[in-house]
Amino acid sequence: MTDCKKRLSARARKQRSCSKMEDCLIEDQTTFYSKAEHYWKEVPPTVDGMLGGYGSISSIDINGSKKFLQKFLGEGQGKTGTGCALDCGAGIGRITKRLLLPLFRTVDLVDVTQEFLDKARTYLGEEGKRVENYFCCGLQDFQPQPERYDVIWIQWVIGHLTDDHLVEFLRRCRSGLRPDGLIVVKDNVAYEGVIPDDVDSSVCRNLNLLRQLVSKAGLDIICEEQQQNFPEEIYQVHTIALR
């Protein structure tokens, strides 16, 4: 998973920005992924660790996500069910605990760091009994079970995927949805181009590129919102619902 991050200055953005992700990759893909795995193994399994030192915004984030998601949930034509959700880049289960378990009967977690998933088993408490699967896997390799999920929640993690792997992952997610299911992507958004982060081996894409990748995956954007009330010094964060 990635996290909320400070924005670069306008000058730094101009110096680091690329027109597409491949232009930002100095090393090969294997190194790109292995560097990210190593980075997260050094991060403490805490809420503050999951949020890059911005643990104080967790409640604002969760409340915004809940308001966004509840617009789609319910019974009847076109409404998304509340049977099972998948938390992608789940970390210690911050989103599972405060957003998904209160709204869904069961939840699955997937994350590349085993230590985070181990911590999630205690962090989730009694409600964690409704977690059915803890998958330790990078999203570039993860295959959701066909037609299992009502909602697939992907937050602060797409920056760890190359463009091609993101498109392929979104396609696999689409096949993992139940009827009227929903994919939600919530992530940092660059003002222009693609901004690489050499510290955690990730990138931040602008909205136009993200929309292009979503379309390439055969998905439609049905709702898009900017998260409000986050600190001014971090990147804008947008939430996008896909079908």
mmCIF file of C-alpha atoms in Angstrom:
data_model
loop_
_atom_site.group_PDB
_atom_site.id
_atom_site.type_symbol
_atom_site.label_atom_id
_atom_site.label_comp_id
_atom_site.label_asym_id
_atom_site.label_seq_id
_atom_site.Cartn_x
_atom_site.Cartn_y
_atom_site.Cartn_z
ATOM 1 C CA MET A 1 0.000 0.000 0.000
ATOM 2 C CA THR A 2 1.035 3.609 -0.473
ATOM 3 C CA ASP A 3 -0.044 6.388 1.881
ATOM 4 C CA CYS A 4 -1.066 10.025 1.942
ATOM 5 C CA LYS A 5 1.935 12.130 0.998
ATOM 6 C CA LYS A 6 3.133 15.700 0.966
ATOM 7 C CA ARG A 7 2.838 17.465 -2.367
ATOM 8 C CA LEU A 8 5.977 18.494 -4.166
ATOM 9 C CA SER A 9 6.613 22.144 -4.915
ATOM 10 C CA ALA A 10 5.715 23.384 -8.402
ATOM 11 C CA ARG A 11 9.384 23.410 -9.354
ATOM 12 C CA ALA A 12 9.964 19.903 -8.033
ATOM 13 C CA ARG A 13 6.830 18.637 -9.800
ATOM 14 C CA LYS A 14 8.135 20.013 -13.094
ATOM 15 C CA GLN A 15 11.518 18.387 -12.541
ATOM 16 C CA ARG A 16 10.122 14.962 -11.568
ATOM 17 C CA SER A 17 6.923 14.702 -13.618
ATOM 18 C CA CYS A 18 6.704 12.150 -16.445
ATOM 19 C CA SER A 19 4.078 11.881 -19.170
ATOM 20 C CA LYS A 20 3.520 8.190 -18.410
ATOM 21 C CA MET A 21 4.632 5.806 -15.748
ATOM 22 C CA GLU A 22 7.075 3.854 -17.889
ATOM 23 C CA ASP A 23 9.133 7.029 -18.340
ATOM 24 C CA CYS A 24 9.573 7.180 -14.549
ATOM 25 C CA LEU A 25 10.878 3.630 -14.209
ATOM 26 C CA ILE A 26 14.642 3.757 -14.139
ATOM 27 C CA GLU A 27 14.991 0.159 -13.041
ATOM 28 C CA ASP A 28 13.184 -2.945 -14.215
ATOM 29 C CA GLN A 29 9.757 -3.939 -12.930
ATOM 30 C CA THR A 30 11.131 -6.631 -10.629
ATOM 31 C CA THR A 31 13.251 -4.054 -8.816
ATOM 32 C CA PHE A 32 10.333 -1.607 -8.729
ATOM 33 C CA TYR A 33 8.208 -4.156 -6.857
ATOM 34 C CA SER A 34 10.954 -5.567 -4.633
ATOM 35 C CA LYS A 35 11.953 -2.085 -3.437
ATOM 36 C CA ALA A 36 8.359 -1.406 -2.415
ATOM 37 C CA GLU A 37 8.138 -4.701 -0.534
ATOM 38 C CA HIS A 38 11.343 -3.888 1.325
ATOM 39 C CA TYR A 39 10.084 -0.397 2.191
ATOM 40 C CA TRP A 40 6.865 -1.679 3.763
ATOM 41 C CA LYS A 41 8.679 -4.345 5.765
ATOM 42 C CA GLU A 42 10.400 -1.488 7.606
ATOM 43 C CA VAL A 43 7.162 0.402 8.374
ATOM 44 C CA PRO A 44 5.659 -0.132 11.859
ATOM 45 C CA PRO A 45 2.295 -1.973 11.811
ATOM 46 C CA THR A 46 0.304 0.939 13.226
ATOM 47 C CA VAL A 47 -2.338 3.320 11.898
ATOM 48 C CA ASP A 48 0.271 6.079 11.805
ATOM 49 C CA GLY A 49 2.591 3.772 9.868
ATOM 50 C CA MET A 50 -0.144 2.923 7.371
ATOM 51 C CA LEU A 51 -0.784 6.626 6.775
ATOM 52 C CA GLY A 52 2.803 7.805 6.433
ATOM 53 C CA GLY A 53 2.760 9.718 9.695
ATOM 54 C CA TYR A 54 -0.688 11.207 9.107
ATOM 55 C CA GLY A 55 -2.614 8.956 11.475
ATOM 56 C CA SER A 56 -4.590 11.982 12.649
ATOM 57 C CA ILE A 57 -6.554 12.070 9.383
ATOM 58 C CA SER A 58 -7.833 8.499 9.680
ATOM 59 C CA SER A 59 -11.290 9.457 10.962
ATOM 60 C CA ILE A 60 -11.728 12.147 8.295
ATOM 61 C CA ASP A 61 -10.745 9.604 5.662
ATOM 62 C CA ILE A 62 -13.089 6.893 6.937
ATOM 63 C CA ASN A 63 -16.040 9.265 7.319
ATOM 64 C CA GLY A 64 -15.581 10.531 3.760
ATOM 65 C CA SER A 65 -15.331 6.974 2.432
ATOM 66 C CA LYS A 66 -18.436 5.860 4.322
ATOM 67 C CA LYS A 67 -20.494 8.764 3.000
ATOM 68 C CA PHE A 68 -19.311 7.979 -0.534
ATOM 69 C CA LEU A 69 -19.913 4.230 -0.343
ATOM 70 C CA GLN A 70 -23.311 4.305 1.323
ATOM 71 C CA LYS A 71 -24.798 6.056 -1.719
ATOM 72 C CA PHE A 72 -24.499 2.772 -3.625
ATOM 73 C CA LEU A 73 -25.422 0.169 -1.017
ATOM 74 C CA GLY A 74 -28.887 -1.251 -0.457
ATOM 75 C CA GLU A 75 -31.558 -3.440 -1.984
ATOM 76 C CA GLY A 76 -33.297 -3.084 -5.306
ATOM 77 C CA GLN A 77 -32.352 -2.579 -8.911
ATOM 78 C CA GLY A 78 -28.866 -1.209 -9.455
ATOM 79 C CA LYS A 79 -27.982 -1.211 -5.758
ATOM 80 C CA THR A 80 -24.807 -2.858 -4.506
ATOM 81 C CA GLY A 81 -25.177 -5.672 -1.998
ATOM 82 C CA THR A 82 -23.540 -5.914 1.424
ATOM 83 C CA GLY A 83 -22.441 -9.543 1.438
ATOM 84 C CA CYS A 84 -18.674 -9.523 0.948
ATOM 85 C CA ALA A 85 -16.001 -6.857 0.390
ATOM 86 C CA LEU A 86 -12.327 -7.053 -0.535
ATOM 87 C CA ASP A 87 -9.803 -4.657 1.027
ATOM 88 C CA CYS A 88 -6.845 -4.240 -1.363
ATOM 89 C CA GLY A 89 -3.555 -3.028 0.095
ATOM 90 C CA ALA A 90 -5.241 -3.628 3.434
ATOM 91 C CA GLY A 91 -2.220 -3.181 5.678
ATOM 92 C CA ILE A 92 -3.223 -3.854 9.290
ATOM 93 C CA GLY A 93 -6.917 -3.578 8.403
ATOM 94 C CA ARG A 94 -7.602 0.082 9.188
ATOM 95 C CA ILE A 95 -10.219 0.348 6.432
ATOM 96 C CA THR A 96 -11.592 -3.129 7.081
ATOM 97 C CA LYS A 97 -12.143 -2.321 10.760
ATOM 98 C CA ARG A 98 -13.754 1.065 10.445
ATOM 99 C CA LEU A 99 -15.407 1.036 7.017
ATOM 100 C CA LEU A 100 -15.964 -2.436 5.590
ATOM 101 C CA LEU A 101 -16.795 -4.653 8.572
ATOM 102 C CA PRO A 102 -19.513 -2.241 9.787
ATOM 103 C CA LEU A 103 -21.153 -2.366 6.337
ATOM 104 C CA PHE A 104 -20.552 -5.926 5.044
ATOM 105 C CA ARG A 105 -21.206 -9.394 6.422
ATOM 106 C CA THR A 106 -17.737 -10.664 5.509
ATOM 107 C CA VAL A 107 -14.469 -9.143 4.308
ATOM 108 C CA ASP A 108 -11.284 -10.453 2.693
ATOM 109 C CA LEU A 109 -7.921 -8.682 3.044
ATOM 110 C CA VAL A 110 -5.009 -8.703 0.605
ATOM 111 C CA ASP A 111 -1.613 -7.123 1.250
ATOM 112 C CA VAL A 112 1.971 -7.786 0.214
ATOM 113 C CA THR A 113 3.339 -7.585 3.801
ATOM 114 C CA GLN A 114 2.714 -10.628 5.995
ATOM 115 C CA GLU A 115 3.535 -8.738 9.210
ATOM 116 C CA PHE A 116 0.662 -6.330 8.531
ATOM 117 C CA LEU A 117 -1.800 -9.174 8.005
ATOM 118 C CA ASP A 118 -0.583 -10.856 11.199
ATOM 119 C CA LYS A 119 -1.185 -7.615 13.077
ATOM 120 C CA ALA A 120 -4.648 -7.304 11.507
ATOM 121 C CA ARG A 121 -5.769 -10.516 13.222
ATOM 122 C CA THR A 122 -5.434 -8.822 16.609
ATOM 123 C CA TYR A 123 -6.122 -5.219 15.528
ATOM 124 C CA LEU A 124 -9.569 -6.138 14.168
ATOM 125 C CA GLY A 125 -10.670 -7.554 17.509
ATOM 126 C CA GLU A 126 -13.840 -9.593 17.915
ATOM 127 C CA GLU A 127 -15.300 -8.389 14.611
ATOM 128 C CA GLY A 128 -12.295 -9.888 12.862
ATOM 129 C CA LYS A 129 -14.078 -13.236 13.055
ATOM 130 C CA ARG A 130 -16.023 -12.069 10.002
ATOM 131 C CA VAL A 131 -12.819 -11.833 7.949
ATOM 132 C CA GLU A 132 -12.771 -14.970 5.816
ATOM 133 C CA ASN A 133 -9.404 -14.665 4.052
ATOM 134 C CA TYR A 134 -6.050 -12.984 4.598
ATOM 135 C CA PHE A 135 -4.188 -13.069 1.278
ATOM 136 C CA CYS A 136 -0.473 -12.200 1.320
ATOM 137 C CA CYS A 137 0.164 -11.221 -2.283
ATOM 138 C CA GLY A 138 1.114 -8.255 -4.445
ATOM 139 C CA LEU A 139 -1.825 -6.937 -6.444
ATOM 140 C CA GLN A 140 0.082 -7.456 -9.682
ATOM 141 C CA ASP A 141 -0.239 -11.194 -8.991
ATOM 142 C CA PHE A 142 -3.553 -11.330 -7.109
ATOM 143 C CA GLN A 143 -6.527 -13.069 -8.700
ATOM 144 C CA PRO A 144 -9.891 -12.310 -7.052
ATOM 145 C CA GLN A 145 -12.301 -15.223 -6.952
ATOM 146 C CA PRO A 146 -14.877 -14.795 -9.738
ATOM 147 C CA GLU A 147 -18.184 -13.202 -8.682
ATOM 148 C CA ARG A 148 -17.300 -13.196 -4.976
ATOM 149 C CA TYR A 149 -17.347 -9.519 -4.038
ATOM 150 C CA ASP A 150 -20.011 -6.831 -3.794
ATOM 151 C CA VAL A 151 -17.348 -4.152 -3.304
ATOM 152 C CA ILE A 152 -13.625 -4.182 -4.035
ATOM 153 C CA TRP A 153 -11.986 -1.294 -2.170
ATOM 154 C CA ILE A 154 -8.568 -0.190 -3.490
ATOM 155 C CA GLN A 155 -7.047 2.631 -1.452
ATOM 156 C CA TRP A 156 -3.564 4.171 -1.500
ATOM 157 C CA VAL A 157 -2.046 1.250 -3.400
ATOM 158 C CA ILE A 158 -2.416 1.719 -7.185
ATOM 159 C CA GLY A 159 0.811 3.736 -7.224
ATOM 160 C CA HIS A 160 2.650 0.471 -6.564
ATOM 161 C CA LEU A 161 1.430 -0.992 -9.867
ATOM 162 C CA THR A 162 2.771 -0.293 -13.336
ATOM 163 C CA ASP A 163 0.219 1.004 -15.846
ATOM 164 C CA ASP A 164 -0.139 -2.380 -17.538
ATOM 165 C CA HIS A 165 -0.435 -4.254 -14.256
ATOM 166 C CA LEU A 166 -3.036 -1.769 -12.983
ATOM 167 C CA VAL A 167 -5.161 -2.292 -16.097
ATOM 168 C CA GLU A 168 -4.843 -6.070 -15.778
ATOM 169 C CA PHE A 169 -5.663 -5.967 -12.071
ATOM 170 C CA LEU A 170 -8.778 -3.857 -12.654
ATOM 171 C CA ARG A 171 -9.918 -6.343 -15.295
ATOM 172 C CA ARG A 172 -9.507 -9.192 -12.811
ATOM 173 C CA CYS A 173 -11.402 -7.176 -10.211
ATOM 174 C CA ARG A 174 -14.263 -6.706 -12.657
ATOM 175 C CA SER A 175 -14.568 -10.484 -12.988
ATOM 176 C CA GLY A 176 -14.528 -10.757 -9.198
ATOM 177 C CA LEU A 177 -17.677 -8.655 -8.780
ATOM 178 C CA ARG A 178 -21.158 -9.932 -8.048
ATOM 179 C CA PRO A 179 -24.068 -8.465 -10.038
ATOM 180 C CA ASP A 180 -24.253 -4.695 -9.426
ATOM 181 C CA GLY A 181 -20.907 -4.914 -7.658
ATOM 182 C CA LEU A 182 -18.607 -1.920 -7.366
ATOM 183 C CA ILE A 183 -14.888 -1.201 -7.542
ATOM 184 C CA VAL A 184 -13.765 1.845 -5.564
ATOM 185 C CA VAL A 185 -10.349 3.423 -6.076
ATOM 186 C CA LYS A 186 -9.263 6.069 -3.573
ATOM 187 C CA ASP A 187 -5.805 7.509 -4.040
ATOM 188 C CA ASN A 188 -3.449 10.453 -4.313
ATOM 189 C CA VAL A 189 -3.737 12.454 -7.524
ATOM 190 C CA ALA A 190 -0.949 14.435 -9.187
ATOM 191 C CA TYR A 191 -1.629 17.818 -10.756
ATOM 192 C CA GLU A 192 0.119 16.813 -13.966
ATOM 193 C CA GLY A 193 1.875 13.798 -15.387
ATOM 194 C CA VAL A 194 3.237 11.041 -13.198
ATOM 195 C CA ILE A 195 5.285 11.814 -10.081
ATOM 196 C CA PRO A 196 7.674 9.063 -8.934
ATOM 197 C CA ASP A 197 8.474 8.449 -5.267
ATOM 198 C CA ASP A 198 11.847 6.774 -4.900
ATOM 199 C CA VAL A 199 11.410 6.284 -1.149
ATOM 200 C CA ASP A 200 8.580 3.732 -1.268
ATOM 201 C CA SER A 201 8.970 2.869 -4.980
ATOM 202 C CA SER A 202 5.609 4.156 -6.176
ATOM 203 C CA VAL A 203 4.115 6.776 -8.477
ATOM 204 C CA CYS A 204 1.312 9.319 -8.273
ATOM 205 C CA ARG A 205 -0.719 9.711 -11.483
ATOM 206 C CA ASN A 206 -2.856 12.590 -12.625
ATOM 207 C CA LEU A 207 -6.607 12.118 -13.076
ATOM 208 C CA ASN A 208 -6.562 12.075 -16.864
ATOM 209 C CA LEU A 209 -4.112 9.184 -16.943
ATOM 210 C CA LEU A 210 -6.039 7.298 -14.288
ATOM 211 C CA ARG A 211 -9.251 7.731 -16.276
ATOM 212 C CA GLN A 212 -7.509 6.413 -19.392
ATOM 213 C CA LEU A 213 -6.315 3.305 -17.554
ATOM 214 C CA VAL A 214 -9.791 2.700 -16.139
ATOM 215 C CA SER A 215 -11.269 2.915 -19.634
ATOM 216 C CA LYS A 216 -8.593 0.582 -20.975
ATOM 217 C CA ALA A 217 -9.661 -1.948 -18.338
ATOM 218 C CA GLY A 218 -13.194 -1.853 -19.733
ATOM 219 C CA LEU A 219 -14.695 -0.060 -16.737
ATOM 220 C CA ASP A 220 -16.875 3.041 -16.485
ATOM 221 C CA ILE A 221 -16.596 5.772 -13.865
ATOM 222 C CA ILE A 222 -20.010 6.167 -12.290
ATOM 223 C CA CYS A 223 -19.036 8.620 -9.548
ATOM 224 C CA GLU A 224 -15.981 10.691 -8.693
ATOM 225 C CA GLU A 225 -15.335 12.909 -5.680
ATOM 226 C CA GLN A 226 -12.420 14.717 -4.059
ATOM 227 C CA GLN A 227 -11.843 13.972 -0.382
ATOM 228 C CA GLN A 228 -12.342 17.121 1.659
ATOM 229 C CA ASN A 229 -10.703 18.414 4.850
ATOM 230 C CA PHE A 230 -7.302 16.817 4.375
ATOM 231 C CA PRO A 231 -4.169 18.858 5.222
ATOM 232 C CA GLU A 232 -3.227 21.311 2.488
ATOM 233 C CA GLU A 233 0.335 20.024 2.236
ATOM 234 C CA ILE A 234 -0.592 16.558 0.983
ATOM 235 C CA TYR A 235 -1.668 15.489 -2.493
ATOM 236 C CA GLN A 236 -5.305 15.787 -3.461
ATOM 237 C CA VAL A 237 -7.119 12.498 -2.852
ATOM 238 C CA HIS A 238 -9.936 11.404 -5.158
ATOM 239 C CA THR A 239 -12.446 8.583 -4.761
ATOM 240 C CA ILE A 240 -13.722 6.911 -7.930
ATOM 241 C CA ALA A 241 -16.495 4.313 -8.237
ATOM 242 C CA LEU A 242 -16.207 1.921 -11.190
ATOM 243 C CA ARG A 243 -18.361 -0.701 -12.876
#
